[in-house]
Amino acid sequence: MSTREESVLARVALTWLAEPGTRSVHRMVDVLGPVDTLDLLLDGGAPQEALRESVAARSGAGDARSVAAEALGNIDRLGARIVIPGDEDWPATVEELRRLHLPDAHRRVDLETAPPLCFWVRGPWPLAEALERSVAVVGARAATSYGIHIATDLGYGLADRGWTVVSGGAFGIDAAAHRGALNANGLTVAVLACGVDRPYPMGNAALFDRIADTGLLVSEWPPGAEPLRPRFLIRNRVIAAGTRGTVLVEAAARSGATQTTRRAIGLNRPAMVVPGPVTSAMSVGAHELLREQPTARLVTGLDQVLEEVGRIGELAPVPRGPDRPTDLLDDDARAIVEAMPRRGTVDVDALAARAGLAVRTVLRKLSTLEELALVVRRADGYLLAARPGRSGPAEQPER
Amino acid sequence: MSTREESVLARVALTWLAEPGTRSVHRMVDVLGPVDTLDLLLDGGAPQEALRESVAARSGAGDARSVAAEALGNIDRLGARIVIPGDEDWPATVEELRRLHLPDAHRRVDLETAPPLCFWVRGPWPLAEALERSVAVVGARAATSYGIHIATDLGYGLADRGWTVVSGGAFGIDAAAHRGALNANGLTVAVLACGVDRPYPMGNAALFDRIADTGLLVSEWPPGAEPLRPRFLIRNRVIAAGTRGTVLVEAAARSGATQTTRRAIGLNRPAMVVPGPVTSAMSVGAHELLREQPTARLVTGLDQVLEEVGRIGELAPVPRGPDRPTDLLDDDARAIVEAMPRRGTVDVDALAARAGLAVRTVLRKLSTLEELALVVRRADGYLLAARPGRSGPAEQPER
């Protein structure tokens, strides 16, 4: 049995030798443990040729154990720490990535979606606790002011209600969600596709500093790792798996943000999509997800997001128009109100004919309507009571 | 057996005695025919007390047969005609209203949804032919410029593709859809909740004139009938039943336009909803329909509407981002491109280490990439080929 220290070193080395998510490596770690897996791989004993090639190629740039040891040697200086499976702080939900299989997957990044081997973490919160009650808010980098507004509001509202806001630290929607949470003095977690020592993009440096002060920067890659393009997609599986649900705010067609949502769907987590103007290129991906994915849920705001991720019983109120006094009326009484002239009085017989009701029915209902102050009796007949802002059928009929 | 003339008079009289859609009247007409039904009702022989009351009350304002005869006497002067079941010009699809049952119906207008007894028509087109290939475009009166833009575009596009655009002639979305169709020199039909002699609202008078010149004004009510508020909802069942599908463009919470869509759903017709900004009160009803009604379909434009109402095989193209040359590459070749530095050359060994691939794999793929002009070989290594507008991973990674 190896010590935690040996296990940490092996996991870091393995993540350096093969990109995180590689299923064959994860399966070997399951069976052999990380230390023996590392030994086997470095001895050229990987069962698949592609993996043997990859290990050999990476080893050409350095010795995996030394690279890992050096990274771990700097961990205190970086204010970072490492979390591995078995630690109290390991977020159990990411283990569900074992069972993630994306439909129509043929690209490596859609196939190699195994759980992480370790997390590098910067920030004052325990990782598992921070993710316990968390929602991912993701979307386009080239977001519109509409998307920024929505993401900021959602980030603020979720944090304000005690939820952790998880995103990827990118420009646009991601940054807006993080900022919203920070503005609410809430907890936010940026899951990075590079080392936690130099979060990408540089333009968000001040934001990353604020997140590291009060929330968490998290990465599978060791410090110094570059944000190579495929890593963003590899990282997205963690955002989907680490949270209780994912909200997509804006996405162009075929964007990485829709991939995070597809991973949430593949994990049976609530996948929520905020619609937008159909004239906006930045909502094309969002609408396409809603059209293609029967389980993707259209959400229009915080209440509906909380309904999806919250406890059963946290139901969002159904939006409805303003209450009208006539809502309380039965069909006959409503027919009478609607048959009354907008101006001037009407006698009971004419009213009965217009409403298609018996005179005695009209008389009975009129007395109710009088009590409700909806009609007024005059010497020459009945009159609709004046109501502020009331518009009659001739001006504004219900369609 | 009564003549068509007798049947027409009876149907007009019956529509005057009881609002169209009344199920008990429609059932009696089914069994007894319109002439005997009218006789029975005027003799006080309606089986339900409410109907007896209604008939007696309306009869207080005039004799149903005389009212109908007078209306029909003016029909030529109005440039109108009447169409009844059995006429070649009767649109068979409205008969499906026999089977329309709305869930949770408790209001009269949601229960009394029987087929029309007759249609008054103004305009140069045969009614059944005009509705044969038709789509309803409905929505809010207080539409935003976004909604007006979408409805105009849809009206234009549908008409341009040979579809009739059906709506209710109201301000806002309805008028925009009609106008779009007229601008395409296409066919548009306004289904009214009042007589075809004085289409409501007056503010759309010029629009109604244009529709009557080239399309159709249609109503169940005889000339002179007022647009009483419940009639708009009664009318909406005809818009839903007379068309191949209904598109909702904008709707406030609890609006009449969502009722038309619910009727389309109840008739198993395609019910399509255009989303909008979640910040817009005029899209609240649209989003609510999409959330509540699993069969309501989100559509973002003409192609998707045609896919719903058109023949099988008219599939809308799936929106996608711009094609990238790297789309054609396999995982290994893509990994190599992504591992190449944005500036300067790299040698094969370093590239193999970065990409995590064997040197021989890298060499093989590099020769393919050279052929595709994606990389350039130099004396000191390989270089990414310059592409106009290409941005590398460090500037714009795929998320």
PDB file of C-alpha atoms in Angstrom, chain B residues 25-264:
ATOM      1  CA  VAL B  25     -76.276  23.557 -31.182  1.00  0.00           C
ATOM      2  CA  HIS B  26     -73.671  21.922 -33.388  1.00  0.00           C
ATOM      3  CA  ARG B  27     -74.750  18.461 -32.269  1.00  0.00           C
ATOM      4  CA  MET B  28     -78.398  19.280 -33.023  1.00  0.00           C
ATOM      5  CA  VAL B  29     -77.440  20.500 -36.494  1.00  0.00           C
ATOM      6  CA  ASP B  30     -75.555  17.245 -37.015  1.00  0.00           C
ATOM      7  CA  VAL B  31     -78.639  15.226 -36.195  1.00  0.00           C
ATOM      8  CA  LEU B  32     -81.572  17.382 -37.349  1.00  0.00           C
ATOM      9  CA  GLY B  33     -79.967  19.650 -39.909  1.00  0.00           C
ATOM     10  CA  PRO B  34     -79.838  23.430 -39.491  1.00  0.00           C
ATOM     11  CA  VAL B  35     -83.428  24.210 -40.558  1.00  0.00           C
ATOM     12  CA  ASP B  36     -85.106  21.866 -38.085  1.00  0.00           C
ATOM     13  CA  THR B  37     -82.622  22.875 -35.367  1.00  0.00           C
ATOM     14  CA  LEU B  38     -83.561  26.510 -35.862  1.00  0.00           C
ATOM     15  CA  ASP B  39     -87.291  25.672 -35.743  1.00  0.00           C
ATOM     16  CA  LEU B  40     -86.821  23.656 -32.569  1.00  0.00           C
ATOM     17  CA  LEU B  41     -84.779  26.342 -30.828  1.00  0.00           C
ATOM     18  CA  LEU B  42     -87.173  29.144 -31.767  1.00  0.00           C
ATOM     19  CA  ASP B  43     -90.043  26.977 -30.433  1.00  0.00           C
ATOM     20  CA  GLY B  44     -88.275  26.884 -27.061  1.00  0.00           C
ATOM     21  CA  GLY B  45     -87.322  23.250 -27.559  1.00  0.00           C
ATOM     22  CA  ALA B  46     -83.601  23.456 -26.742  1.00  0.00           C
ATOM     23  CA  PRO B  47     -82.645  20.511 -24.572  1.00  0.00           C
ATOM     24  CA  GLN B  48     -80.518  22.599 -22.172  1.00  0.00           C
ATOM     25  CA  GLU B  49     -81.941  25.357 -20.051  1.00  0.00           C
ATOM     26  CA  ALA B  50     -78.957  27.648 -20.665  1.00  0.00           C
ATOM     27  CA  LEU B  51     -79.478  27.399 -24.397  1.00  0.00           C
ATOM     28  CA  ARG B  52     -83.248  27.953 -24.048  1.00  0.00           C
ATOM     29  CA  GLU B  53     -82.465  31.076 -22.003  1.00  0.00           C
ATOM     30  CA  SER B  54     -79.941  32.323 -24.511  1.00  0.00           C
ATOM     31  CA  VAL B  55     -82.304  31.824 -27.448  1.00  0.00           C
ATOM     32  CA  ALA B  56     -85.174  33.548 -25.632  1.00  0.00           C
ATOM     33  CA  ALA B  57     -82.918  36.455 -24.658  1.00  0.00           C
ATOM     34  CA  ARG B  58     -81.536  36.992 -28.157  1.00  0.00           C
ATOM     35  CA  SER B  59     -85.031  36.677 -29.593  1.00  0.00           C
ATOM     36  CA  GLY B  60     -85.994  39.616 -27.416  1.00  0.00           C
ATOM     37  CA  ALA B  61     -83.797  41.787 -29.636  1.00  0.00           C
ATOM     38  CA  GLY B  62     -85.256  40.568 -32.917  1.00  0.00           C
ATOM     39  CA  ASP B  63     -86.506  37.663 -34.935  1.00  0.00           C
ATOM     40  CA  ALA B  64     -83.579  35.417 -35.816  1.00  0.00           C
ATOM     41  CA  ARG B  65     -84.903  34.533 -39.274  1.00  0.00           C
ATOM     42  CA  SER B  66     -85.504  38.197 -40.179  1.00  0.00           C
ATOM     43  CA  VAL B  67     -82.077  39.228 -38.894  1.00  0.00           C
ATOM     44  CA  ALA B  68     -80.456  36.489 -40.960  1.00  0.00           C
ATOM     45  CA  ALA B  69     -82.525  37.309 -44.046  1.00  0.00           C
ATOM     46  CA  GLU B  70     -81.607  40.970 -43.791  1.00  0.00           C
ATOM     47  CA  ALA B  71     -77.917  40.186 -43.436  1.00  0.00           C
ATOM     48  CA  LEU B  72     -78.032  37.844 -46.416  1.00  0.00           C
ATOM     49  CA  GLY B  73     -79.992  40.443 -48.405  1.00  0.00           C
ATOM     50  CA  ASN B  74     -77.062  42.823 -48.147  1.00  0.00           C
ATOM     51  CA  ILE B  75     -74.429  40.253 -49.018  1.00  0.00           C
ATOM     52  CA  ASP B  76     -73.817  41.372 -52.603  1.00  0.00           C
ATOM     53  CA  ARG B  77     -73.663  45.020 -51.679  1.00  0.00           C
ATOM     54  CA  LEU B  78     -70.947  44.129 -49.150  1.00  0.00           C
ATOM     55  CA  GLY B  79     -69.012  42.177 -51.737  1.00  0.00           C
ATOM     56  CA  ALA B  80     -69.281  39.189 -49.424  1.00  0.00           C
ATOM     57  CA  ARG B  81     -70.343  35.596 -49.852  1.00  0.00           C
ATOM     58  CA  ILE B  82     -71.187  32.774 -47.509  1.00  0.00           C
ATOM     59  CA  VAL B  83     -69.688  29.318 -47.331  1.00  0.00           C
ATOM     60  CA  ILE B  84     -71.286  26.392 -45.510  1.00  0.00           C
ATOM     61  CA  PRO B  85     -70.420  22.743 -44.946  1.00  0.00           C
ATOM     62  CA  GLY B  86     -71.096  20.742 -48.100  1.00  0.00           C
ATOM     63  CA  ASP B  87     -69.930  23.611 -50.332  1.00  0.00           C
ATOM     64  CA  GLU B  88     -66.892  22.786 -52.419  1.00  0.00           C
ATOM     65  CA  ASP B  89     -65.273  25.787 -50.794  1.00  0.00           C
ATOM     66  CA  TRP B  90     -65.792  24.611 -47.180  1.00  0.00           C
ATOM     67  CA  PRO B  91     -62.433  24.061 -45.423  1.00  0.00           C
ATOM     68  CA  ALA B  92     -62.676  20.498 -44.190  1.00  0.00           C
ATOM     69  CA  THR B  93     -59.973  20.939 -41.548  1.00  0.00           C
ATOM     70  CA  VAL B  94     -62.210  23.039 -39.292  1.00  0.00           C
ATOM     71  CA  GLU B  95     -64.431  19.978 -38.810  1.00  0.00           C
ATOM     72  CA  GLU B  96     -61.667  18.557 -36.616  1.00  0.00           C
ATOM     73  CA  LEU B  97     -62.884  20.992 -33.957  1.00  0.00           C
ATOM     74  CA  ARG B  98     -65.454  18.281 -33.179  1.00  0.00           C
ATOM     75  CA  ARG B  99     -62.682  16.411 -31.454  1.00  0.00           C
ATOM     76  CA  LEU B 100     -60.972  19.364 -29.765  1.00  0.00           C
ATOM     77  CA  HIS B 101     -60.942  18.992 -25.997  1.00  0.00           C
ATOM     78  CA  LEU B 102     -58.687  21.329 -24.106  1.00  0.00           C
ATOM     79  CA  PRO B 103     -57.122  20.053 -20.898  1.00  0.00           C
ATOM     80  CA  ASP B 104     -58.316  21.787 -17.744  1.00  0.00           C
ATOM     81  CA  ALA B 105     -61.057  23.552 -19.665  1.00  0.00           C
ATOM     82  CA  HIS B 106     -63.578  25.146 -17.356  1.00  0.00           C
ATOM     83  CA  ARG B 107     -64.396  28.453 -19.011  1.00  0.00           C
ATOM     84  CA  ARG B 108     -67.218  28.461 -21.541  1.00  0.00           C
ATOM     85  CA  VAL B 109     -64.877  29.602 -24.302  1.00  0.00           C
ATOM     86  CA  ASP B 110     -62.610  26.602 -23.718  1.00  0.00           C
ATOM     87  CA  LEU B 111     -65.505  24.158 -23.678  1.00  0.00           C
ATOM     88  CA  GLU B 112     -67.642  25.461 -26.542  1.00  0.00           C
ATOM     89  CA  THR B 113     -65.234  24.795 -29.376  1.00  0.00           C
ATOM     90  CA  ALA B 114     -67.497  23.101 -31.944  1.00  0.00           C
ATOM     91  CA  PRO B 115     -66.876  23.708 -35.671  1.00  0.00           C
ATOM     92  CA  PRO B 116     -68.333  26.832 -37.300  1.00  0.00           C
ATOM     93  CA  LEU B 117     -71.783  26.658 -38.862  1.00  0.00           C
ATOM     94  CA  CYS B 118     -70.873  29.005 -41.709  1.00  0.00           C
ATOM     95  CA  PHE B 119     -68.256  31.514 -42.878  1.00  0.00           C
ATOM     96  CA  TRP B 120     -68.769  34.983 -44.256  1.00  0.00           C
ATOM     97  CA  VAL B 121     -66.013  35.681 -46.745  1.00  0.00           C
ATOM     98  CA  ARG B 122     -64.734  38.783 -48.547  1.00  0.00           C
ATOM     99  CA  GLY B 123     -61.988  38.561 -51.125  1.00  0.00           C
ATOM    100  CA  PRO B 124     -61.064  36.980 -54.447  1.00  0.00           C
ATOM    101  CA  TRP B 125     -59.855  33.532 -53.329  1.00  0.00           C
ATOM    102  CA  PRO B 126     -61.734  30.272 -52.782  1.00  0.00           C
ATOM    103  CA  LEU B 127     -61.656  29.753 -49.001  1.00  0.00           C
ATOM    104  CA  ALA B 128     -60.739  26.066 -48.928  1.00  0.00           C
ATOM    105  CA  GLU B 129     -57.994  26.570 -51.483  1.00  0.00           C
ATOM    106  CA  ALA B 130     -56.564  29.543 -49.575  1.00  0.00           C
ATOM    107  CA  LEU B 131     -56.386  27.520 -46.345  1.00  0.00           C
ATOM    108  CA  GLU B 132     -55.097  24.328 -47.977  1.00  0.00           C
ATOM    109  CA  ARG B 133     -51.447  25.294 -47.494  1.00  0.00           C
ATOM    110  CA  SER B 134     -51.612  27.810 -44.678  1.00  0.00           C
ATOM    111  CA  VAL B 135     -49.781  28.707 -41.498  1.00  0.00           C
ATOM    112  CA  ALA B 136     -51.119  30.857 -38.658  1.00  0.00           C
ATOM    113  CA  VAL B 137     -48.785  33.540 -37.302  1.00  0.00           C
ATOM    114  CA  VAL B 138     -50.179  35.041 -34.110  1.00  0.00           C
ATOM    115  CA  GLY B 139     -48.950  37.048 -31.175  1.00  0.00           C
ATOM    116  CA  ALA B 140     -49.168  40.065 -28.974  1.00  0.00           C
ATOM    117  CA  ARG B 141     -50.878  43.299 -29.913  1.00  0.00           C
ATOM    118  CA  ALA B 142     -48.381  45.272 -27.825  1.00  0.00           C
ATOM    119  CA  ALA B 143     -45.550  43.643 -29.756  1.00  0.00           C
ATOM    120  CA  THR B 144     -41.970  44.889 -29.529  1.00  0.00           C
ATOM    121  CA  SER B 145     -39.923  45.875 -32.570  1.00  0.00           C
ATOM    122  CA  TYR B 146     -38.245  42.471 -32.219  1.00  0.00           C
ATOM    123  CA  GLY B 147     -41.578  40.670 -32.556  1.00  0.00           C
ATOM    124  CA  ILE B 148     -42.710  42.882 -35.422  1.00  0.00           C
ATOM    125  CA  HIS B 149     -39.470  42.150 -37.244  1.00  0.00           C
ATOM    126  CA  ILE B 150     -39.817  38.383 -36.774  1.00  0.00           C
ATOM    127  CA  ALA B 151     -43.519  38.302 -37.732  1.00  0.00           C
ATOM    128  CA  THR B 152     -42.972  40.427 -40.836  1.00  0.00           C
ATOM    129  CA  ASP B 153     -40.090  38.210 -41.926  1.00  0.00           C
ATOM    130  CA  LEU B 154     -42.086  35.034 -41.317  1.00  0.00           C
ATOM    131  CA  GLY B 155     -45.128  36.417 -43.140  1.00  0.00           C
ATOM    132  CA  TYR B 156     -42.951  37.410 -46.073  1.00  0.00           C
ATOM    133  CA  GLY B 157     -41.025  34.150 -46.160  1.00  0.00           C
ATOM    134  CA  LEU B 158     -44.083  31.910 -45.884  1.00  0.00           C
ATOM    135  CA  ALA B 159     -45.931  33.808 -48.598  1.00  0.00           C
ATOM    136  CA  ASP B 160     -42.829  33.809 -50.765  1.00  0.00           C
ATOM    137  CA  ARG B 161     -42.721  30.005 -50.488  1.00  0.00           C
ATOM    138  CA  GLY B 162     -46.367  29.707 -51.509  1.00  0.00           C
ATOM    139  CA  TRP B 163     -47.955  29.427 -48.085  1.00  0.00           C
ATOM    140  CA  THR B 164     -51.027  31.382 -47.002  1.00  0.00           C
ATOM    141  CA  VAL B 165     -50.451  33.468 -43.889  1.00  0.00           C
ATOM    142  CA  VAL B 166     -53.446  33.370 -41.541  1.00  0.00           C
ATOM    143  CA  SER B 167     -53.854  35.708 -38.593  1.00  0.00           C
ATOM    144  CA  GLY B 168     -56.416  37.722 -36.701  1.00  0.00           C
ATOM    145  CA  GLY B 169     -55.977  41.215 -38.131  1.00  0.00           C
ATOM    146  CA  ALA B 170     -55.039  42.714 -34.754  1.00  0.00           C
ATOM    147  CA  PHE B 171     -52.395  45.348 -34.120  1.00  0.00           C
ATOM    148  CA  GLY B 172     -48.878  44.131 -33.504  1.00  0.00           C
ATOM    149  CA  ILE B 173     -47.835  40.634 -34.538  1.00  0.00           C
ATOM    150  CA  ASP B 174     -51.016  39.863 -36.511  1.00  0.00           C
ATOM    151  CA  ALA B 175     -50.758  42.975 -38.665  1.00  0.00           C
ATOM    152  CA  ALA B 176     -47.023  42.425 -39.182  1.00  0.00           C
ATOM    153  CA  ALA B 177     -47.599  38.873 -40.416  1.00  0.00           C
ATOM    154  CA  HIS B 178     -50.339  40.041 -42.813  1.00  0.00           C
ATOM    155  CA  ARG B 179     -48.144  42.878 -44.066  1.00  0.00           C
ATOM    156  CA  GLY B 180     -45.180  40.594 -44.605  1.00  0.00           C
ATOM    157  CA  ALA B 181     -47.315  38.308 -46.763  1.00  0.00           C
ATOM    158  CA  LEU B 182     -48.729  41.237 -48.724  1.00  0.00           C
ATOM    159  CA  ASN B 183     -45.221  42.586 -49.300  1.00  0.00           C
ATOM    160  CA  ALA B 184     -44.300  39.252 -50.869  1.00  0.00           C
ATOM    161  CA  ASN B 185     -47.370  39.535 -53.104  1.00  0.00           C
ATOM    162  CA  GLY B 186     -48.614  36.468 -51.290  1.00  0.00           C
ATOM    163  CA  LEU B 187     -51.914  35.299 -49.948  1.00  0.00           C
ATOM    164  CA  THR B 188     -53.075  36.284 -46.480  1.00  0.00           C
ATOM    165  CA  VAL B 189     -56.295  35.588 -44.594  1.00  0.00           C
ATOM    166  CA  ALA B 190     -57.610  37.599 -41.642  1.00  0.00           C
ATOM    167  CA  VAL B 191     -60.044  35.637 -39.491  1.00  0.00           C
ATOM    168  CA  LEU B 192     -62.180  38.221 -37.712  1.00  0.00           C
ATOM    169  CA  ALA B 193     -64.177  38.261 -34.476  1.00  0.00           C
ATOM    170  CA  CYS B 194     -66.760  40.651 -35.967  1.00  0.00           C
ATOM    171  CA  GLY B 195     -68.577  41.203 -39.244  1.00  0.00           C
ATOM    172  CA  VAL B 196     -66.515  41.258 -42.451  1.00  0.00           C
ATOM    173  CA  ASP B 197     -68.208  44.585 -43.283  1.00  0.00           C
ATOM    174  CA  ARG B 198     -66.374  46.457 -40.568  1.00  0.00           C
ATOM    175  CA  PRO B 199     -63.179  44.695 -39.652  1.00  0.00           C
ATOM    176  CA  TYR B 200     -61.786  45.511 -36.250  1.00  0.00           C
ATOM    177  CA  PRO B 201     -59.590  47.397 -35.330  1.00  0.00           C
ATOM    178  CA  MET B 202     -60.391  50.501 -37.371  1.00  0.00           C
ATOM    179  CA  GLY B 203     -56.738  51.534 -37.226  1.00  0.00           C
ATOM    180  CA  ASN B 204     -55.946  48.621 -39.545  1.00  0.00           C
ATOM    181  CA  ALA B 205     -58.591  49.707 -42.097  1.00  0.00           C
ATOM    182  CA  ALA B 206     -56.091  50.223 -44.916  1.00  0.00           C
ATOM    183  CA  LEU B 207     -54.563  46.819 -44.185  1.00  0.00           C
ATOM    184  CA  PHE B 208     -57.995  45.160 -44.281  1.00  0.00           C
ATOM    185  CA  ASP B 209     -58.691  46.816 -47.628  1.00  0.00           C
ATOM    186  CA  ARG B 210     -55.485  45.380 -49.053  1.00  0.00           C
ATOM    187  CA  ILE B 211     -56.291  41.943 -47.629  1.00  0.00           C
ATOM    188  CA  ALA B 212     -59.807  42.014 -49.098  1.00  0.00           C
ATOM    189  CA  ASP B 213     -58.330  42.967 -52.488  1.00  0.00           C
ATOM    190  CA  THR B 214     -55.872  40.112 -52.763  1.00  0.00           C
ATOM    191  CA  GLY B 215     -56.591  37.705 -49.905  1.00  0.00           C
ATOM    192  CA  LEU B 216     -59.556  36.986 -47.678  1.00  0.00           C
ATOM    193  CA  LEU B 217     -61.443  38.459 -44.745  1.00  0.00           C
ATOM    194  CA  VAL B 218     -63.312  35.661 -42.975  1.00  0.00           C
ATOM    195  CA  SER B 219     -65.785  35.616 -40.088  1.00  0.00           C
ATOM    196  CA  GLU B 220     -68.363  33.331 -38.516  1.00  0.00           C
ATOM    197  CA  TRP B 221     -70.412  36.316 -37.409  1.00  0.00           C
ATOM    198  CA  PRO B 222     -72.820  38.109 -39.733  1.00  0.00           C
ATOM    199  CA  PRO B 223     -72.111  41.628 -40.990  1.00  0.00           C
ATOM    200  CA  GLY B 224     -72.636  44.194 -38.283  1.00  0.00           C
ATOM    201  CA  ALA B 225     -71.549  41.880 -35.482  1.00  0.00           C
ATOM    202  CA  GLU B 226     -69.506  43.658 -32.827  1.00  0.00           C
ATOM    203  CA  PRO B 227     -66.084  42.465 -31.667  1.00  0.00           C
ATOM    204  CA  LEU B 228     -67.220  41.556 -28.146  1.00  0.00           C
ATOM    205  CA  ARG B 229     -64.339  40.409 -26.009  1.00  0.00           C
ATOM    206  CA  PRO B 230     -65.147  36.671 -25.803  1.00  0.00           C
ATOM    207  CA  ARG B 231     -65.440  36.512 -29.582  1.00  0.00           C
ATOM    208  CA  PHE B 232     -61.677  36.850 -30.010  1.00  0.00           C
ATOM    209  CA  LEU B 233     -61.130  33.639 -28.106  1.00  0.00           C
ATOM    210  CA  ILE B 234     -64.052  31.941 -29.895  1.00  0.00           C
ATOM    211  CA  ARG B 235     -62.480  32.983 -33.195  1.00  0.00           C
ATOM    212  CA  ASN B 236     -59.037  31.675 -32.224  1.00  0.00           C
ATOM    213  CA  ARG B 237     -60.163  28.047 -32.534  1.00  0.00           C
ATOM    214  CA  VAL B 238     -60.767  28.704 -36.252  1.00  0.00           C
ATOM    215  CA  ILE B 239     -57.275  30.129 -36.749  1.00  0.00           C
ATOM    216  CA  ALA B 240     -55.817  27.010 -35.127  1.00  0.00           C
ATOM    217  CA  ALA B 241     -58.097  24.555 -36.929  1.00  0.00           C
ATOM    218  CA  GLY B 242     -58.017  26.189 -40.359  1.00  0.00           C
ATOM    219  CA  THR B 243     -54.224  26.049 -40.732  1.00  0.00           C
ATOM    220  CA  ARG B 244     -51.511  23.412 -40.929  1.00  0.00           C
ATOM    221  CA  GLY B 245     -49.754  24.866 -37.920  1.00  0.00           C
ATOM    222  CA  THR B 246     -49.588  27.899 -35.642  1.00  0.00           C
ATOM    223  CA  VAL B 247     -46.539  30.048 -34.919  1.00  0.00           C
ATOM    224  CA  LEU B 248     -46.588  32.197 -31.793  1.00  0.00           C
ATOM    225  CA  VAL B 249     -44.202  35.115 -32.073  1.00  0.00           C
ATOM    226  CA  GLU B 250     -44.635  37.182 -28.916  1.00  0.00           C
ATOM    227  CA  ALA B 251     -47.089  36.843 -26.068  1.00  0.00           C
ATOM    228  CA  ALA B 252     -47.367  38.284 -22.624  1.00  0.00           C
ATOM    229  CA  ALA B 253     -48.222  35.932 -19.779  1.00  0.00           C
ATOM    230  CA  ARG B 254     -51.809  34.710 -20.031  1.00  0.00           C
ATOM    231  CA  SER B 255     -52.527  36.172 -23.425  1.00  0.00           C
ATOM    232  CA  GLY B 256     -55.082  35.237 -26.042  1.00  0.00           C
ATOM    233  CA  ALA B 257     -52.351  34.389 -28.518  1.00  0.00           C
ATOM    234  CA  THR B 258     -51.153  31.555 -26.290  1.00  0.00           C
ATOM    235  CA  GLN B 259     -54.753  30.283 -26.362  1.00  0.00           C
ATOM    236  CA  THR B 260     -54.591  29.901 -30.137  1.00  0.00           C
ATOM    237  CA  THR B 261     -51.408  27.875 -29.707  1.00  0.00           C
ATOM    238  CA  ARG B 262     -53.071  25.701 -27.061  1.00  0.00           C
ATOM    239  CA  ARG B 263     -55.907  25.029 -29.479  1.00  0.00           C
ATOM    240  CA  ALA B 264     -53.399  24.000 -32.151  1.00  0.00           C
TER     241      ALA B 264
END
